[in-house]
Structures are given as structure tokens and as C-alpha cells.
Short mmCIF file of C-alpha atoms in Angstrom, two decimals:
data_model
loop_
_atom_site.label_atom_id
_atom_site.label_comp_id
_atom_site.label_asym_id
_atom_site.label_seq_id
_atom_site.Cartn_x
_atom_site.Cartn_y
_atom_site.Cartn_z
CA UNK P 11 95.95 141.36 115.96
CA UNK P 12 95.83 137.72 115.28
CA UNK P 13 92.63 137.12 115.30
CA UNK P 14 91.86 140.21 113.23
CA UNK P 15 94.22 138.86 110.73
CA UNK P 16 92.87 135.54 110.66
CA UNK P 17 89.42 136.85 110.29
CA UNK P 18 90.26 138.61 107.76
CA UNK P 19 91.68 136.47 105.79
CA UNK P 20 89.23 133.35 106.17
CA UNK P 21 86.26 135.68 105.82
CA UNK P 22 87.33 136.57 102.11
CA UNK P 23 87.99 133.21 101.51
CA UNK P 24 84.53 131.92 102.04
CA UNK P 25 83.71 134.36 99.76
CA UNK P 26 84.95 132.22 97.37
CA UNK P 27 82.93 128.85 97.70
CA UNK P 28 80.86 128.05 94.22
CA UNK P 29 78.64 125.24 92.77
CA UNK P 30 79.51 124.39 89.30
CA UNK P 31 77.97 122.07 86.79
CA UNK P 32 76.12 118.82 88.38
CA UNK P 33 76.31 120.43 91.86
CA UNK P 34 80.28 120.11 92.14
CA UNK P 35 81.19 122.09 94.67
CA UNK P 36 84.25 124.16 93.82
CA UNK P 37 86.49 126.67 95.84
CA UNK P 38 89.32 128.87 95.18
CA UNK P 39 93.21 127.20 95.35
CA UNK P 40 96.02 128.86 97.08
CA UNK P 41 99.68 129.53 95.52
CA UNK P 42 101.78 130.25 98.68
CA UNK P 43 104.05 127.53 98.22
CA UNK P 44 106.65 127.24 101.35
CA UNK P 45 105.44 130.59 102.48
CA UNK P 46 104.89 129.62 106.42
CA UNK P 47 101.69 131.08 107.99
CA UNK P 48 101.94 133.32 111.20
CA UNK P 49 99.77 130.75 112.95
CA UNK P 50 99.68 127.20 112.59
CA UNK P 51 96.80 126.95 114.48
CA UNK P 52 95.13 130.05 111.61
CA UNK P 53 96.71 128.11 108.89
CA UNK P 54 94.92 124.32 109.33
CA UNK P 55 91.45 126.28 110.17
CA UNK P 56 91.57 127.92 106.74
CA UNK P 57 92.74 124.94 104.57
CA UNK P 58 89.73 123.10 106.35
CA UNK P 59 87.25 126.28 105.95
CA UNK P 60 88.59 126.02 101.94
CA UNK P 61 88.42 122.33 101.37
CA UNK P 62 85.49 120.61 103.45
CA UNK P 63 83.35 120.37 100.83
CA UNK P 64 85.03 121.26 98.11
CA UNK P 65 85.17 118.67 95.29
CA UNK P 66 87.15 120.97 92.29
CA UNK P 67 90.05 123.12 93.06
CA UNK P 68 90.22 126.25 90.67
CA UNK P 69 94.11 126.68 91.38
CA UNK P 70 96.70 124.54 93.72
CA UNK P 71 95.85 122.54 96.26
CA UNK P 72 98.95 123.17 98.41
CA UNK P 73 99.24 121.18 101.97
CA UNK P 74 101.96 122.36 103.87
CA UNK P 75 102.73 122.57 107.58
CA UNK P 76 100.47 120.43 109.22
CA UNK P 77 101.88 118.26 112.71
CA UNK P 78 100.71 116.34 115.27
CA UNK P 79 97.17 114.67 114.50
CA UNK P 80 95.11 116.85 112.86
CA UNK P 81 91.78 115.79 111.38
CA UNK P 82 92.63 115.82 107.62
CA UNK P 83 88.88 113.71 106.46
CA UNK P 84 87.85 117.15 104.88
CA UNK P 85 90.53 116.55 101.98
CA UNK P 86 88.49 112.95 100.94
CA UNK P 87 85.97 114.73 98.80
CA UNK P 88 88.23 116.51 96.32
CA UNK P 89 88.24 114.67 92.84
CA UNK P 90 89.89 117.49 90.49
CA UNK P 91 92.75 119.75 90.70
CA UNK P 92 93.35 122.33 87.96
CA UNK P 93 96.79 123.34 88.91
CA UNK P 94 98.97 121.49 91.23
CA UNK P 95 99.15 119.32 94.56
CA UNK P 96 102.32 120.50 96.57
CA UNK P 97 102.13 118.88 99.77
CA UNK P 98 105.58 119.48 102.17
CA UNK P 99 106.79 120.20 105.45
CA UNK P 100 104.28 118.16 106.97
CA UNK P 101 104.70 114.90 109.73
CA UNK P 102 100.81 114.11 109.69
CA UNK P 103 100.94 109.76 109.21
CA UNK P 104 98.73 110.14 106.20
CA UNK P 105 96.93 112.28 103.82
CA UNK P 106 93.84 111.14 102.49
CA UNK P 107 93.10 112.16 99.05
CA UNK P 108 91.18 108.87 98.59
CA UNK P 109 88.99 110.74 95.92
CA UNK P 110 91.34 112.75 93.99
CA UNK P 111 91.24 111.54 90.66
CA UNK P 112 92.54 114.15 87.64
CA UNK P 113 95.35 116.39 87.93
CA UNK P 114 95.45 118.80 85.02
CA UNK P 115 98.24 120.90 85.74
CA UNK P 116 97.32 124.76 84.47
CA UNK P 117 99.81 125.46 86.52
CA UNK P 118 102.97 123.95 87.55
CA UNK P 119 104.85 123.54 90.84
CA UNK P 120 108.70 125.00 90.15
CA UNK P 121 107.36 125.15 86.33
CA UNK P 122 107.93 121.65 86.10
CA UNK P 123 105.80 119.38 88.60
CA UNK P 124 102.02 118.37 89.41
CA UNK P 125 102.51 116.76 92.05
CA UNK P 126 105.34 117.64 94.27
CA UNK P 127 105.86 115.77 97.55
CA UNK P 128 108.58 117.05 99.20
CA UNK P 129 110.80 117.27 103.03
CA UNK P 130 107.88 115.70 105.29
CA UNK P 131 109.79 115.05 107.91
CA UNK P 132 109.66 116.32 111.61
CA UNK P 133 111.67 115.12 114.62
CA UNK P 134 111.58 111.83 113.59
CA UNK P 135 108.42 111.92 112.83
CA UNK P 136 107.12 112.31 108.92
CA UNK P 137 104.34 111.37 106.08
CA UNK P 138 103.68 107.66 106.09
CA UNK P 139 101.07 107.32 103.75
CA UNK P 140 99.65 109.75 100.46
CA UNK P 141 96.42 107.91 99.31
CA UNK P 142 95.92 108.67 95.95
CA UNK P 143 93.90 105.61 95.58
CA UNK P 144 91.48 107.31 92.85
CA UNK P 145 94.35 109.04 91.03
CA UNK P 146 94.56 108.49 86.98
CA UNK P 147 95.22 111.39 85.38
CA UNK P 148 97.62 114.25 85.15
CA UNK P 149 97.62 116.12 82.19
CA UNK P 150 100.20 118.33 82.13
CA UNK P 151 103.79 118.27 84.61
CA UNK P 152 105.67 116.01 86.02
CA UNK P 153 105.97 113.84 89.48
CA UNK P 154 108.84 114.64 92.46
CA UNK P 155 108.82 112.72 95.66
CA UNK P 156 112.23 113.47 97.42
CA UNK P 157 112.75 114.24 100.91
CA UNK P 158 110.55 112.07 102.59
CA UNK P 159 112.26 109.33 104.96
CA UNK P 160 108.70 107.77 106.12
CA UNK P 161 106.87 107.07 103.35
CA UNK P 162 106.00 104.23 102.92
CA UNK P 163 102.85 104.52 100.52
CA UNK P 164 103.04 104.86 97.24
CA UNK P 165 106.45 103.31 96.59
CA UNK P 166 107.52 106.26 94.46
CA UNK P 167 109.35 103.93 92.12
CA UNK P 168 107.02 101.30 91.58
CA UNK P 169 104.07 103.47 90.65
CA UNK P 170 103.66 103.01 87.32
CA UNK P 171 103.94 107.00 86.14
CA UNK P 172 103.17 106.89 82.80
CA UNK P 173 100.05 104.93 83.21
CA UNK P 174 99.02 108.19 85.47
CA UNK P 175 100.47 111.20 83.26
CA UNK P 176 98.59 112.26 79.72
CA UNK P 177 100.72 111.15 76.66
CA UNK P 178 100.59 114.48 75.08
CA UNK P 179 102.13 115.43 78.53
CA UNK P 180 105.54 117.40 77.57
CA UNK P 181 106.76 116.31 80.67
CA UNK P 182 106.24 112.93 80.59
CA UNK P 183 109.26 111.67 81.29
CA UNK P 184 110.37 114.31 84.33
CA UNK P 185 110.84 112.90 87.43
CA UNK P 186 112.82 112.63 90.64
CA UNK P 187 111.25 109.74 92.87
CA UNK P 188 112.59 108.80 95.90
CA UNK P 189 113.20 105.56 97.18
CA UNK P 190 110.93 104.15 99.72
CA UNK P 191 111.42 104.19 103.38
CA UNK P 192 112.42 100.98 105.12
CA UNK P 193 110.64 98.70 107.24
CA UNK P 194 107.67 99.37 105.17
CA UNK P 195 104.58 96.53 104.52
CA UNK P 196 104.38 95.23 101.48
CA UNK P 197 100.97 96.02 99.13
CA UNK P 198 97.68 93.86 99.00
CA UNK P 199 99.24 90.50 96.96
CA UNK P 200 96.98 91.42 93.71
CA UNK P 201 98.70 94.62 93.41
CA UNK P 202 102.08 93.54 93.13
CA UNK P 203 104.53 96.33 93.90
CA UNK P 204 102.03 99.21 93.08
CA UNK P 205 99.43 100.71 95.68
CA UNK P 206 98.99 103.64 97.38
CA UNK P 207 98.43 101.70 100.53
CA UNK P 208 97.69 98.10 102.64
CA UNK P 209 94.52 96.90 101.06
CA UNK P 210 92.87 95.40 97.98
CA UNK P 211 91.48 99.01 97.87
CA UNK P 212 94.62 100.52 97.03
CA UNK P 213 95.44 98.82 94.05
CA UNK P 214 97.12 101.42 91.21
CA UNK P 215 94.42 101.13 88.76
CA UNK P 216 95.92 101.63 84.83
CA UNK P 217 93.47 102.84 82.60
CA UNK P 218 96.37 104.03 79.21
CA UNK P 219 95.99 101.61 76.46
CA UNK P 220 99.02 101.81 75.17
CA UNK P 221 100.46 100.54 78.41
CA UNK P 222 98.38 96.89 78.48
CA UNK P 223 99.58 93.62 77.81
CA UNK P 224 100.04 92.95 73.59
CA UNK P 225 96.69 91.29 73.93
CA UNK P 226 95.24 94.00 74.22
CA UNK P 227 96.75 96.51 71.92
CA UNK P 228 93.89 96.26 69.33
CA UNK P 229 92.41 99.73 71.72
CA UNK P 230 96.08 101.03 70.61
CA UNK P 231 95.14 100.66 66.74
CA UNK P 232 91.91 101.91 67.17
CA UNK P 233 93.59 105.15 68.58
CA UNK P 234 92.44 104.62 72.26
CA UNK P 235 93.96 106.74 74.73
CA UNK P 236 92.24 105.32 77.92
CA UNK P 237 90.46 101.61 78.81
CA UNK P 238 88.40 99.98 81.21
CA UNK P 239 89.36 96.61 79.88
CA UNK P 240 90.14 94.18 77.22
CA UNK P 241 87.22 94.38 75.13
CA UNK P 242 86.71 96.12 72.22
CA UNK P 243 83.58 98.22 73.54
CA UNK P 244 86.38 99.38 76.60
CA UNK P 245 87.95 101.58 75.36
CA UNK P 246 87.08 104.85 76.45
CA UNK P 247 85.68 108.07 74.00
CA UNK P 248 88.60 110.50 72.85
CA UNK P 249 87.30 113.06 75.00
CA UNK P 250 87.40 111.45 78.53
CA UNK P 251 90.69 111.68 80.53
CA UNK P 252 91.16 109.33 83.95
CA UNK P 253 89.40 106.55 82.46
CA UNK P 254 85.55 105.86 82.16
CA UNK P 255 82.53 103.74 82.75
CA UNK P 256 81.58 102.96 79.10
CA UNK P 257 81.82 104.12 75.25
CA UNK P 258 80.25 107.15 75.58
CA UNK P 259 81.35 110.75 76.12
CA UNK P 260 78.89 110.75 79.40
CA UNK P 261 80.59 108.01 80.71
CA UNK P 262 83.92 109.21 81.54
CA UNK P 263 85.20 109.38 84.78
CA UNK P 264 86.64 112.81 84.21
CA UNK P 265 86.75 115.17 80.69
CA UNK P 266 89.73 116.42 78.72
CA UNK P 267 88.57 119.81 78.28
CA UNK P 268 84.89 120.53 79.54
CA UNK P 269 82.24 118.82 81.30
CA UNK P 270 78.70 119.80 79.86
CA UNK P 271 75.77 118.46 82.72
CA UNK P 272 77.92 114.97 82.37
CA UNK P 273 78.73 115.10 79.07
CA UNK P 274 82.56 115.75 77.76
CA UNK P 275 82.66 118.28 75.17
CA UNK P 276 85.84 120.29 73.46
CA UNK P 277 84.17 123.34 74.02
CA UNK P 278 80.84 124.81 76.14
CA UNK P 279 77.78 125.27 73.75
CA UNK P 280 78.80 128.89 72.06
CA UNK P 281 76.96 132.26 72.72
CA UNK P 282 75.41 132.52 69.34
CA UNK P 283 74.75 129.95 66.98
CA UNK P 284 74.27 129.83 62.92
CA UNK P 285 71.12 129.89 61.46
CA UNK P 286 70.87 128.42 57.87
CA UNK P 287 67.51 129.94 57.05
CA UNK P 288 68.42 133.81 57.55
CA UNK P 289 72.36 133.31 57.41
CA UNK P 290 72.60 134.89 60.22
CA UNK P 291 73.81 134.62 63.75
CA UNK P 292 71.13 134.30 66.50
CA UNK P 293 71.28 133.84 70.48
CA UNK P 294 72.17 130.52 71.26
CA UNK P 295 69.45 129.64 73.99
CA UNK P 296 71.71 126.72 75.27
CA UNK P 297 74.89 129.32 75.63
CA UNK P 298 76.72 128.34 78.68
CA UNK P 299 80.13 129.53 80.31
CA UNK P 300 83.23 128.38 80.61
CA UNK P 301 83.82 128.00 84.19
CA UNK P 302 87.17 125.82 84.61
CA UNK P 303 87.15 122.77 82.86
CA UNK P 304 82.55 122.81 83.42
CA UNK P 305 80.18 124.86 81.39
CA UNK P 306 77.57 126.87 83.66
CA UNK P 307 74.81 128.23 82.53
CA UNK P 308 75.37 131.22 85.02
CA UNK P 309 78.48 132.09 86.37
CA UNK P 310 78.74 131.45 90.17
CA UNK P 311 78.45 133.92 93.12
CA UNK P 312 81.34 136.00 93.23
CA UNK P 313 82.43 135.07 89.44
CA UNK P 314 82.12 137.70 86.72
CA UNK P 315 80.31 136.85 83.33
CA UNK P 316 82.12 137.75 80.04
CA UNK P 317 81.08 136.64 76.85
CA UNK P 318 81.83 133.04 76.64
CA UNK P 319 83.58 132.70 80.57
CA UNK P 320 83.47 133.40 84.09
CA UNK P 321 86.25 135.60 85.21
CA UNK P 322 87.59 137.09 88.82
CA UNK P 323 88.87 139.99 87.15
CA UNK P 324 87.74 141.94 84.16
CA UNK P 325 90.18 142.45 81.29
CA UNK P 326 91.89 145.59 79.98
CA UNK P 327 88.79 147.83 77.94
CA UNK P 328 85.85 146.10 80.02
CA UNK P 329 84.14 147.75 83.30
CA UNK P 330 82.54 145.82 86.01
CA UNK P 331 78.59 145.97 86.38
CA UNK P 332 76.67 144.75 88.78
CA UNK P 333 72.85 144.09 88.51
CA UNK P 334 70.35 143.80 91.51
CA UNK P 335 67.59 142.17 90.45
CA UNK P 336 64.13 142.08 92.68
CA UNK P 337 64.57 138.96 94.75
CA UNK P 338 67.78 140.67 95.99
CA UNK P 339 70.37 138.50 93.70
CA UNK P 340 72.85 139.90 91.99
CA UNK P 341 74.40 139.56 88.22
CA UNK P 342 78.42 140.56 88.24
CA UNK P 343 79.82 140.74 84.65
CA UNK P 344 82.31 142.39 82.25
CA UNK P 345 80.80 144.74 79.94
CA UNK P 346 83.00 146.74 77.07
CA UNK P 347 83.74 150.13 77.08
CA UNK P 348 85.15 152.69 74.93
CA UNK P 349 85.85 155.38 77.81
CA UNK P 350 85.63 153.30 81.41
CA UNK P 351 85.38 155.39 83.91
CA UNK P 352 88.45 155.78 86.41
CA UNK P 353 88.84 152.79 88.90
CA UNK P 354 91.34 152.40 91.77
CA UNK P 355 93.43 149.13 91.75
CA UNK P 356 95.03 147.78 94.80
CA UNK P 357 97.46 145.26 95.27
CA UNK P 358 97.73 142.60 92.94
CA UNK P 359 96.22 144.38 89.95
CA UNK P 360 98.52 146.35 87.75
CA UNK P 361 97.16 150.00 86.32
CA UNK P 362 96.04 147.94 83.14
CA UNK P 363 93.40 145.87 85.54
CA UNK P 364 95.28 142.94 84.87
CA UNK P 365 96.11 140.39 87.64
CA UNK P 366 100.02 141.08 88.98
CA UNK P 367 100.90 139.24 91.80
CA UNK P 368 104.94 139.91 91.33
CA UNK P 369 104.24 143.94 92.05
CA UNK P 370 103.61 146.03 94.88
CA UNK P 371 103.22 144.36 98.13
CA UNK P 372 101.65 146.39 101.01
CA UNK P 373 100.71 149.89 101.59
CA UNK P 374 103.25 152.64 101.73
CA UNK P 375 103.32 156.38 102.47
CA UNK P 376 105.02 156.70 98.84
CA UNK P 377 101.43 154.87 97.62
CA UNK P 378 98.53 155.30 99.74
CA UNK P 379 97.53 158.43 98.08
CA UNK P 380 95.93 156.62 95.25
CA UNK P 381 93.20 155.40 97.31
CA UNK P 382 92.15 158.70 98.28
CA UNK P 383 88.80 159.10 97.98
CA UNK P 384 87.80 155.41 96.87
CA UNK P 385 84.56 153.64 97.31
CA UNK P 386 85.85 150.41 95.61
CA UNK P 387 89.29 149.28 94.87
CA UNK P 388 89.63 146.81 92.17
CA UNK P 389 92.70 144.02 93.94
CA UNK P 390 94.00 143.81 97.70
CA UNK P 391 95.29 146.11 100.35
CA UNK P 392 98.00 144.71 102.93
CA UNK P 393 99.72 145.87 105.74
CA UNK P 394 103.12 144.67 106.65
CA UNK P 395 105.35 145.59 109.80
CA UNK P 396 107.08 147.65 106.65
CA UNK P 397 104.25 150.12 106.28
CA UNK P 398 104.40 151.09 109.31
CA UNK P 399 108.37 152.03 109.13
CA UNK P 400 110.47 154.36 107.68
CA UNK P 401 112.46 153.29 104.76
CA UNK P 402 116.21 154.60 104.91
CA UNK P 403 116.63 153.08 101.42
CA UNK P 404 114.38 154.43 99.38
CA UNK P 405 113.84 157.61 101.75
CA UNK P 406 110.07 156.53 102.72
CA UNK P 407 108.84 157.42 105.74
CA UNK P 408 106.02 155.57 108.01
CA UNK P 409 102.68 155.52 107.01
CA UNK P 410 100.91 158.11 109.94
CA UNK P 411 97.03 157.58 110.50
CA UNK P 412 96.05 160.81 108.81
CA UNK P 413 97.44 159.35 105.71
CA UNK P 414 95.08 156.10 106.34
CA UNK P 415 92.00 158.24 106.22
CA UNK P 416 92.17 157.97 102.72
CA UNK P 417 89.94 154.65 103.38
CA UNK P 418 87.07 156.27 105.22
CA UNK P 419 85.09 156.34 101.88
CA UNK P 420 86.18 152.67 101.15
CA UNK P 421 83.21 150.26 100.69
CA UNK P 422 84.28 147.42 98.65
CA UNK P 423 87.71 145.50 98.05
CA UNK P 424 87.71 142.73 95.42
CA UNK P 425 90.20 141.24 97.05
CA UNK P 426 91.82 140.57 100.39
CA UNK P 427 92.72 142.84 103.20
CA UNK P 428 95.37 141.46 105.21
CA UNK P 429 96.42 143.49 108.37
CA UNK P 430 99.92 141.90 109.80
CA UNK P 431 100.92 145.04 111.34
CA UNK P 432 98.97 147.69 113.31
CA UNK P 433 100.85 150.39 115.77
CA UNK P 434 99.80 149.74 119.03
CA UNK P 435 98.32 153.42 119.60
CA UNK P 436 96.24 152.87 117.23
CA UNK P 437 93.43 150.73 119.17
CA UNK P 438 90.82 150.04 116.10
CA UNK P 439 90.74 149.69 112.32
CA UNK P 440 87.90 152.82 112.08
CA UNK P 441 89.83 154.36 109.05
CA UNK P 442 87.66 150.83 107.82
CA UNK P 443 84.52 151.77 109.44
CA UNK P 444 82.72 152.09 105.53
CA UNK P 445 83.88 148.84 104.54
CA UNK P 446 81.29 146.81 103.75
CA UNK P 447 82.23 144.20 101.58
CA UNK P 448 85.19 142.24 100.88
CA UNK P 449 84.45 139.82 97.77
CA UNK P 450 87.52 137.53 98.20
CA UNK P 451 88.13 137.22 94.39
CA UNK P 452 91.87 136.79 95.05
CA UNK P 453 93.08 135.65 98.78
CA UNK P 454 96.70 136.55 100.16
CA UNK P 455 99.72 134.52 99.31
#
């Protein structure tokens, strides 16, 4: 049952794998925080199957229960993080996130934190180094390292925090930081007491104005918000965030809000545009979508278009369609409707169609009636040692296989399927024997 589970599960997470804007390659976050896999062995196979690769993380990039030596060189190529890096319970000597280089914090680690390093400790044996050599930028949350008696790199207290967190960041100032561990090496001399490691490469790198010596405060006046340097044509265009290159808004090194085909825009080019002559509005040919913090001009595999952004999940009064086209692709969007026809949510998707991950859990008895008959359910389905045993609580009894031939007609989950229970009389998953698809657009915990 293992390896059904873990096939399974890494199967709809490949699913999931997209190339945005400039051929960043971008892949689907997880939010299971401690939550500690069945397998260890399952669990490092599918953060490498999620991250080698992967260069933008739509969600968290959580790191969590990793020992011994694992190879860890497919986190290197990851430069952006939309929500946050959690990275605990693990004795690995380093973590290389050489390339990381914008946190933006969409969402928030306890509510609070984008970057939460906490208890990496194992048998005396714990996280030595995070290398967040690259790192300039977090837009939103705060910064705890507690809990780790190893690390030596970064000195949590002598990384300069507010050079590395926005300053419209409402949580500026919210920290717990650690001391460091003894019997530590000291930085590269040029850095002085801030690195994320041993060499000149390591160096913290401060890019907010406001921070620099007086001399250079003129980029202050001038209402700079990030520098490369002390001269006037350094400082860095209002719309780049982690630094930049040059003056320009194609030269930063990452965007505030959205990157266009290198360029840093507040918003993607619209879907219609205003037309002077006939005062009217017209098609915009340049439309593009909002796809994360990059403008597409189609919305990835697996992604569903809406007007102005691609979506996982269509919203309350819109219907999924899916186009085939001759060459065998495939167009998945939202379209409006005044009477949608009936769909069948699963787990994870509330009777509105709109994403609940705080609500039913697994397959019941009291619930597997609603998929009767279903060729496509909308969310997840999950089975847990509780479905398959009565409930003296709530009265509800065991789920019995005739009740699980309600997903004979099942073809297509949006979803995940996760199987952690199966009676042992029951010697295949046939009630599944229609299921063709699984598109992965959500992925358990």
C-alpha cells in the first residue's frame, strides 16, 4: 500500500510542473507544515520530483524531515518563493538555497513569518549551514530562527534584517533570532559579521537605500527604495524589489508585482484596451494573464484561464470547459454561467466550488453517496484508516466495498487521491478501474 500511496501522490504532483514567462520553470508549493510523511524515504523523492527544476514556487516551500546525507543540489535553482520557506526538523549539514533571492510572503508561516527556521536538531546532529547567499527580499512577514543548536551560518543576529525585509513590510520589526552556535568560523574578513557562509561568496549583500552610509542618502531623497551603489544612476526603478542591474524597469533583479517578458510592470497588459477613435473598448491583442507575480500569454498546462488570470479552481457562477483543439492540445478555462450544470466536489472544495481545505477530510459511509454516479469530481478523495471503521461517536459505520462502487463511473479528479488505508480483503483498487486522469491541481497536505 505504500507504494500505491506514494504513486499516487507524486503522480498528481507532476501534474503540476509549468513554464511561466521567460521560460521560468514553476511548480506547485506544499502547506503541510510539521505534518510528518508515512515514509521518509516517499517524502525526500517527492520534494526532489517537485523542486529539481523548479525556479518559482507558487505556494511554500516547506523542507522538513530530511537526515543523514541526502542530495539536496535540486533546491540551488529556486530564485522566488510566493509564500513561505519553513524549513525544520531536519539534521542535513546544509541547505543550499544559493539562488533563492525574493521572498514575497502571500502567505505566512504561523500568520506571522517568511522564513521560519526552526528545531533542526537530531541526536546531536543538526543544520550547520542555510545558504541564502542570493537572498534580498521579503516582502511581506517576518524572520524566526530558534531551535537550532548547530547553526552556524547565517549568524541569525548579525544578519542585517531590515536590509532583507520590504519597508512597507507590516512586520518589519517581528522577530525571534537565535543566537549562534558555538565553535563556529568566523565569515570571509570583507563581510564582517554578516554571511551566510565561509567565503567571499557569501557576503550579505544590502541593496535598501535607506540603510547606506549618510553619503549616500541622496537615493533616500530621491525616494529610492533599492541600490546597486553610490551613484546617482544606482538606484534602482520603483518597481523592482531585491535589487537590480541598472535604472530601468528591465533591469531588476526581481519585480514588485509582475514580471512582463523581463520587464516589471504594476499590472499584466489588460484584456481590452480603449480606443480613442470609436470610444470604445476593443480586444487588447497584447492581453496576457496573471499567472503569480508573471504575465503569460497562455495559461500553463493544468492552469485554468479566466478573464485576466490563471486559476486551479473556477469561482462560484463559472463552469469549467475544456477545448481539444486538432494537434491534440488542450485549452482549460472558466467560462460564466447563469444555470451551471450540477458538478460533484470532493475534498477540499466546499458546495460553493470554492477551495476549503479546513472541511471534510476522507471518505465516509455518511458521504460517499455524493459521488454516485460521477465522471469528474471537482477537489480530492482520501482514504484514511477512519473510513474504513465504524464511528461509535457519531454512529457511522465502515465504509463496505459496495458502497465504493459509486466510483466505477469516475474518470477525472482535479485533485489528489490519496489511499492510506485499504482492507486487506480487498486485493485491488478496481472500484478505480475508469479513472483516467488525475490533474493534480491541489496535492494532499
Amino acid at each position: 500500500m505504500d507504494a500505491v500511496r506514494s504513486l499516487l501522490f507524486v503522480g498528481a504532483a507532476l501534474l503540476l510542473g509549468a513554464t511561466g514567462a521567460r521560460g521560468r520553470e514553476v511548480c506547485l508549493g506544499t502547506d503541510m507544515k510539521l505534518a510528518l510523511p508515512s515514509s521518509l524515504e516517499n517524502h525526500y523523492e517527492t520534494l526532489r520530483l517537485l523542486y529539481t527544476g523548479c525556479q518559482v514556487v507558487h505556494g511554500n516551500l516547506e523542507i522538513t524531515h530530511l537526515h543523514g546525507n541526502p542530495d539536496l543540489s535540486f533546491l540551488q535553482g529556486i530564485v522566488e518563493v510566493q509564500g513561505y520557506v519553513f524549513v525544520s526538523h531536519v539534521s542535513v549539514s546544509m541547505v543550499p538555497l544559493d539562488n533563492l533571492r525574493i521572498i514575497r510572503g502571500s502567505q505566512l508561516y504561523n500568520s506571522s513569518y517568511a522564513l521560519a527556521v526552526m528545531d533542526n536538531t537530531l541526536s546531536g546532529q543538526g543544520l550547520r549551514t542555510l545558504r541564502l547567499r542570493s537572498l534580498t527580499e521579503i516582502l511581506s512577514g517576518g524572520v524566526y530562527i530558534w531551535g537550532n543548536p548547530q547553526l552556524c551560518f547565517p549568524d541569525p543576529q548579525n544578519i542585517i534584517w531590515r536590509d532583507e525585509l520590504n519597508e512597507k513590510n507590516f512586520h518589519e520589526r517581528q522577530y525571534r533570532l537565535q543566537p549562534r552556535a558555538s565553535q563556529c568560523p568566523p565569515c570571509y574578513p570583507a563581510c564582517g559579521k554578516s554571511c551566510w557562509g565561509e567565503t567571499a561568496q557569501d557576503c550579505q549583500s544590502y541593496t535598501r537605500a535607506s540603510l547606506f552610509p549618510p553619503q549616500w542618502r541622496v537615493h533616500v531623497d530621491w525616494g529610492c527604495q533599492r541600490c546597486k551603489g553610490p551613484l546617482p544612476n544606482d538606484c534602482c526603478h520603483q518597481q523592482c524589489a531585491a535589487g537590480c542591474t541598472g535604472p530601468k524597469d528591465s533591469d531588476c533583479l526581481a519585480c514588485h508585482h509582475f514580471n512582463d517578458s523581463g520587464v516589471c510592470k504594476d499590472n499584466c497588459p489588460l484584456p481590452t484596451i480603449y480606443d480613442p477613435i470609436s470610444f470604445q473598448l476593443k480586444p487588447n491583442p497584447n492581453r496576457k494573464f496573471n499567472f503569480g507575480a508573471t504575465c503569460v500569454k497562455t495559461c500553463p498546462y493544468n492552469y485554468l484561464a479566466m478573464d485576466m488570470a490563471c486559476t486551479l479552481n473556477c469561482p462560484m457562477a463559472n463552469q469549467e470547459v475544456i477545448i481539444s483543439h486538432p494537434d491534440g492540445s488542450e485549452t482549460q478555462k472558466c467560462e460564466k454561467c447563469d444555470n451551471c450544470h450540477k458538478v460533484c466536489y470532493g475534498l477540499g472544495i466546499d458546495n460553493l466550488g470554492i477551495m476549503d481545505n479546513h472541511g471534510i477530510t476522507m471518505v465516509t459511509s455518511s458521504n460517499v453517496d455524493q459521488f454516485n454516479k460521477c465522471k469528474k469530481i471537482y477537489g480530492s478523495l482520501a482514504f484514511l484508516p477512519q473510513s474504513f471503521a465504524r464511528d461509535h461517536v457519531t454512529n457511522t459505520s465502515a465504509l463496505t466495498l459496495e458502497q465504493l462502487n459509486s466510483f466505477r463511473n469516475l474518470e477525472e479528479i482535479t485533485g489528489y487521491l490519496y489511499i492510506d488505508a485499504w482492507p486487506e480483503e480487498w486485493t485491488d483498487l478496481s472500484v478505480f478501474e475508469n479513472l483516467k486522469v488525475i490533474r493534480g491541481r491541489s496535492l494532499y497536505k
